[in-house]
mmCIF file of C-alpha atoms in Angstrom:
data_model
loop_
_atom_site.group_PDB
_atom_site.id
_atom_site.type_symbol
_atom_site.label_atom_id
_atom_site.label_comp_id
_atom_site.label_asym_id
_atom_site.label_seq_id
_atom_site.Cartn_x
_atom_site.Cartn_y
_atom_site.Cartn_z
ATOM 1 C CA MET A 1 -15.814 -14.185 5.306
ATOM 2 C CA SER A 2 -14.864 -15.683 8.407
ATOM 3 C CA ASP A 3 -11.456 -15.262 10.518
ATOM 4 C CA ARG A 4 -10.777 -18.631 9.327
ATOM 5 C CA GLN A 5 -11.246 -18.316 5.779
ATOM 6 C CA LEU A 6 -9.053 -15.288 5.820
ATOM 7 C CA ASP A 7 -6.205 -16.734 7.507
ATOM 8 C CA ASP A 8 -6.410 -19.577 5.052
ATOM 9 C CA ALA A 9 -6.193 -17.131 2.414
ATOM 10 C CA VAL A 10 -3.186 -15.049 3.697
ATOM 11 C CA ALA A 11 -1.575 -18.028 5.322
ATOM 12 C CA GLY A 12 2.172 -17.925 4.415
ATOM 13 C CA ALA A 13 2.074 -14.174 3.098
ATOM 14 C CA ARG A 14 5.504 -12.965 3.913
ATOM 15 C CA LEU A 15 4.811 -9.345 2.404
ATOM 16 C CA LEU A 16 1.715 -7.473 2.132
ATOM 17 C CA VAL A 17 1.235 -3.892 0.541
ATOM 18 C CA ALA A 18 -1.679 -1.838 1.920
ATOM 19 C CA PHE A 19 -3.118 1.141 0.085
ATOM 20 C CA VAL A 20 -3.338 3.921 2.590
ATOM 21 C CA SER A 21 -3.610 7.563 2.880
ATOM 22 C CA GLU A 22 -1.500 10.569 4.828
ATOM 23 C CA ASP A 23 -4.561 11.607 6.552
ATOM 24 C CA ASP A 24 -7.156 9.393 8.637
ATOM 25 C CA GLU A 25 -9.361 8.337 5.798
ATOM 26 C CA LEU A 26 -7.860 4.794 4.931
ATOM 27 C CA ASP A 27 -6.673 3.949 8.770
ATOM 28 C CA HIS A 28 -8.964 0.953 8.676
ATOM 29 C CA VAL A 29 -6.969 -0.539 5.678
ATOM 30 C CA ARG A 30 -3.536 0.340 7.729
ATOM 31 C CA ASP A 31 -5.139 -1.226 10.898
ATOM 32 C CA ALA A 32 -5.889 -4.244 8.987
ATOM 33 C CA ALA A 33 -2.497 -4.313 7.563
ATOM 34 C CA VAL A 34 -0.988 -4.390 10.942
ATOM 35 C CA GLU A 35 -3.173 -6.644 12.219
ATOM 36 C CA ILE A 36 -2.572 -9.395 9.316
ATOM 37 C CA GLY A 37 1.219 -8.399 9.356
ATOM 38 C CA GLY A 38 1.349 -8.984 13.504
ATOM 39 C CA LYS A 39 -0.590 -12.524 13.092
ATOM 40 C CA GLY A 40 1.877 -13.818 10.554
ATOM 41 C CA GLY A 41 4.805 -12.192 10.978
ATOM 42 C CA ALA A 42 4.643 -10.519 7.503
ATOM 43 C CA LYS A 43 6.470 -7.504 6.309
ATOM 44 C CA VAL A 44 4.118 -4.775 5.874
ATOM 45 C CA ILE A 45 4.510 -1.855 3.404
ATOM 46 C CA LEU A 46 2.149 1.246 3.769
ATOM 47 C CA TYR A 47 1.715 2.633 0.150
ATOM 48 C CA ASP A 48 0.478 6.286 0.328
ATOM 49 C CA ARG A 49 -1.687 6.928 -2.464
ATOM 50 C CA ASP A 50 -1.764 10.390 -1.405
ATOM 51 C CA SER A 51 1.796 11.162 -2.586
ATOM 52 C CA ALA A 52 0.939 10.676 -6.289
ATOM 53 C CA SER A 53 1.042 13.775 -8.249
ATOM 54 C CA ALA A 54 0.986 14.912 -11.727
ATOM 55 C CA PHE A 55 3.272 17.710 -11.098
ATOM 56 C CA SER A 56 6.117 16.292 -8.936
ATOM 57 C CA ASP A 57 7.799 13.070 -7.810
ATOM 58 C CA PRO A 58 7.766 12.493 -4.220
ATOM 59 C CA MET A 59 11.305 11.072 -4.323
ATOM 60 C CA PRO A 60 14.504 12.742 -5.286
ATOM 61 C CA ASN A 61 15.413 12.546 -9.268
ATOM 62 C CA GLN A 62 18.384 13.158 -11.142
ATOM 63 C CA TRP A 63 17.900 16.876 -11.095
ATOM 64 C CA GLY A 64 18.347 16.763 -7.332
ATOM 65 C CA SER A 65 21.534 17.397 -5.604
ATOM 66 C CA GLN A 66 24.164 14.889 -6.173
ATOM 67 C CA ALA A 67 23.717 11.264 -4.738
ATOM 68 C CA GLU A 68 20.387 12.341 -3.025
ATOM 69 C CA GLY A 69 18.412 9.374 -4.007
ATOM 70 C CA ALA A 70 21.037 7.179 -2.976
ATOM 71 C CA GLN A 71 20.262 8.138 0.506
ATOM 72 C CA PHE A 72 17.000 6.385 0.515
ATOM 73 C CA GLY A 73 15.780 2.768 0.553
ATOM 74 C CA ASP A 74 12.809 0.842 -1.061
ATOM 75 C CA PRO A 75 10.726 0.386 0.933
ATOM 76 C CA LEU A 76 11.291 3.427 3.088
ATOM 77 C CA SER A 77 11.837 3.682 6.900
ATOM 78 C CA ASP A 78 10.128 6.012 9.121
ATOM 79 C CA GLN A 79 13.141 8.432 9.536
ATOM 80 C CA GLU A 80 13.639 8.303 5.600
ATOM 81 C CA LEU A 81 9.915 9.337 5.289
ATOM 82 C CA VAL A 82 10.661 12.313 7.926
ATOM 83 C CA LYS A 83 13.630 13.412 6.032
ATOM 84 C CA LEU A 84 11.391 13.493 2.757
ATOM 85 C CA GLY A 85 8.988 15.774 4.456
ATOM 86 C CA ARG A 86 6.268 13.176 4.992
ATOM 87 C CA GLU A 87 6.063 13.300 8.554
ATOM 88 C CA PRO A 88 2.461 12.292 9.074
ATOM 89 C CA PHE A 89 2.837 9.324 7.078
ATOM 90 C CA ALA A 90 6.185 8.480 8.905
ATOM 91 C CA ARG A 91 4.233 8.419 12.094
ATOM 92 C CA LYS A 92 1.757 5.823 10.864
ATOM 93 C CA VAL A 93 4.773 3.628 9.980
ATOM 94 C CA ALA A 94 6.264 4.155 13.226
ATOM 95 C CA ALA A 95 3.088 3.245 14.901
ATOM 96 C CA ALA A 96 2.839 -0.005 13.152
ATOM 97 C CA ARG A 97 6.832 -0.700 14.033
ATOM 98 C CA GLU A 98 5.800 0.045 17.770
ATOM 99 C CA ALA A 99 3.014 -2.514 17.590
ATOM 100 C CA GLY A 100 5.789 -5.048 16.748
ATOM 101 C CA VAL A 101 5.357 -5.200 13.024
ATOM 102 C CA ASP A 102 8.117 -5.097 10.250
ATOM 103 C CA ALA A 103 6.482 -2.060 8.934
ATOM 104 C CA TRP A 104 7.708 0.358 6.116
ATOM 105 C CA GLY A 105 6.453 3.087 3.803
ATOM 106 C CA TRP A 106 6.326 3.854 0.311
ATOM 107 C CA LEU A 107 5.547 6.875 -1.762
ATOM 108 C CA ALA A 108 3.227 6.541 -4.916
ATOM 109 C CA SER A 109 4.534 8.526 -7.873
ATOM 110 C CA ASP A 110 1.710 7.274 -9.978
ATOM 111 C CA HIS A 111 -2.211 7.198 -9.426
ATOM 112 C CA GLY A 112 -4.300 4.172 -9.344
ATOM 113 C CA THR A 113 -4.411 0.665 -8.166
ATOM 114 C CA ASP A 114 -2.509 -0.788 -11.249
ATOM 115 C CA ALA A 115 0.606 1.231 -9.944
ATOM 116 C CA LEU A 116 0.004 -0.216 -6.590
ATOM 117 C CA VAL A 117 -0.020 -3.950 -7.928
ATOM 118 C CA ALA A 118 3.015 -3.153 -10.402
ATOM 119 C CA TYR A 119 4.783 -2.085 -7.098
ATOM 120 C CA ALA A 120 3.464 -5.077 -5.181
ATOM 121 C CA ARG A 121 4.546 -7.550 -7.744
ATOM 122 C CA ASP A 122 7.884 -5.794 -8.300
ATOM 123 C CA HIS A 123 8.706 -6.577 -4.560
ATOM 124 C CA GLY A 124 7.483 -9.915 -4.256
ATOM 125 C CA ALA A 125 4.242 -9.444 -2.264
ATOM 126 C CA ASP A 126 1.884 -12.119 -1.716
ATOM 127 C CA LEU A 127 -1.049 -9.736 -0.529
ATOM 128 C CA ILE A 128 -2.466 -6.369 -1.232
ATOM 129 C CA LEU A 129 -4.852 -4.646 0.956
ATOM 130 C CA LEU A 130 -7.666 -2.151 -0.555
ATOM 131 C CA PRO A 131 -10.359 -0.172 0.807
ATOM 132 C CA ALA A 132 -13.862 -2.063 0.255
ATOM 133 C CA ASP A 133 -15.408 1.227 -1.135
ATOM 134 C CA LEU A 134 -13.247 1.021 -4.103
ATOM 135 C CA GLU A 135 -15.397 -1.745 -5.488
ATOM 136 C CA ASP A 136 -17.999 1.179 -5.964
ATOM 137 C CA PRO A 137 -15.654 3.979 -6.675
ATOM 138 C CA GLY A 138 -16.875 7.589 -7.206
ATOM 139 C CA LEU A 139 -16.031 9.822 -10.354
ATOM 140 C CA GLY A 140 -12.730 11.010 -8.560
ATOM 141 C CA GLU A 141 -11.387 7.180 -7.782
ATOM 142 C CA ARG A 142 -12.254 6.255 -11.289
ATOM 143 C CA LEU A 143 -10.586 9.031 -13.110
ATOM 144 C CA LYS A 144 -7.532 8.213 -11.160
ATOM 145 C CA GLY A 145 -7.663 4.416 -11.786
ATOM 146 C CA GLU A 146 -8.491 3.594 -8.248
ATOM 147 C CA THR A 147 -10.586 0.629 -8.497
ATOM 148 C CA VAL A 148 -10.832 -2.879 -7.280
ATOM 149 C CA ASP A 149 -11.740 -4.104 -10.766
ATOM 150 C CA LYS A 150 -8.482 -2.479 -12.002
ATOM 151 C CA ALA A 151 -6.311 -4.088 -9.417
ATOM 152 C CA VAL A 152 -7.561 -7.509 -9.799
ATOM 153 C CA GLU A 153 -7.279 -7.441 -13.526
ATOM 154 C CA GLU A 154 -3.389 -6.316 -12.837
ATOM 155 C CA ALA A 155 -2.913 -8.878 -10.204
ATOM 156 C CA GLN A 156 -4.277 -11.590 -12.428
ATOM 157 C CA GLU A 157 -1.067 -11.028 -14.580
ATOM 158 C CA THR A 158 0.881 -12.042 -11.510
ATOM 159 C CA PRO A 159 2.425 -15.766 -12.347
ATOM 160 C CA ALA A 160 2.522 -16.867 -8.651
ATOM 161 C CA GLY A 161 -0.743 -15.249 -7.908
ATOM 162 C CA LEU A 162 -1.576 -12.183 -5.890
ATOM 163 C CA ALA A 163 -4.267 -12.017 -3.209
ATOM 164 C CA VAL A 164 -6.312 -8.852 -3.087
ATOM 165 C CA VAL A 165 -8.100 -8.324 0.204
ATOM 166 C CA LEU A 166 -10.754 -5.672 0.594
ATOM 167 C CA VAL A 167 -11.248 -3.842 3.802
ATOM 168 C CA ALA A 168 -14.554 -2.406 4.913
ATOM 169 C CA ALA A 169 -14.783 0.839 7.007
ATOM 170 C CA ASP A 170 -15.868 -1.657 10.188
ATOM 171 C CA GLY A 171 -12.509 -3.160 9.712
ATOM 172 C CA SER A 172 -14.186 -6.836 8.294
ATOM 173 C CA THR A 173 -11.975 -8.173 5.264
ATOM 174 C CA GLU A 174 -12.784 -10.306 2.293
ATOM 175 C CA VAL A 175 -10.902 -11.640 -0.473
ATOM 176 C CA ALA A 176 -11.611 -10.131 -3.803
ATOM 177 C CA ALA A 177 -12.115 -13.067 -6.301
ATOM 178 C CA GLY A 178 -10.400 -15.437 -4.229
ATOM 179 C CA ARG A 179 -6.660 -16.226 -4.247
ATOM 180 C CA LEU A 180 -5.397 -14.917 -7.623
#
């Protein structure tokens, strides 16, 4: 896909959500989100897939101390991420902000790209960025529901349409199944 085609596909995006990890594995997705957000002035939410766990919720719950959950927004600032003990991820959000992007973070509580799409839909996102290698996922990704097909299927249920952009390891991008 040419830069012009991608620009046309993401034109007018006000909010994009990028499927990233706390480590460096998906930095190419983060970098693409920062680039797209910086060009168009879109708000960027870095969605930390690594925070999902079958054993605990990454956010305070009703069993935490009184009003603990009220001190955190949605999405989360880099300072809030530090308070939640997610300093490496907070540094990624802070770096995006330093690059001039309106960047925020969110901690996934459920595995899967369908959970990402649900979060993006609930927040009025126009665009989702996924790593292209999820087009041909390994067993681990399939078991966690981390596939492009799952994201596209879920995104198609969004009335206004939600574009799913795939980001290759070399930083190249393509729109999955066009503007949905």
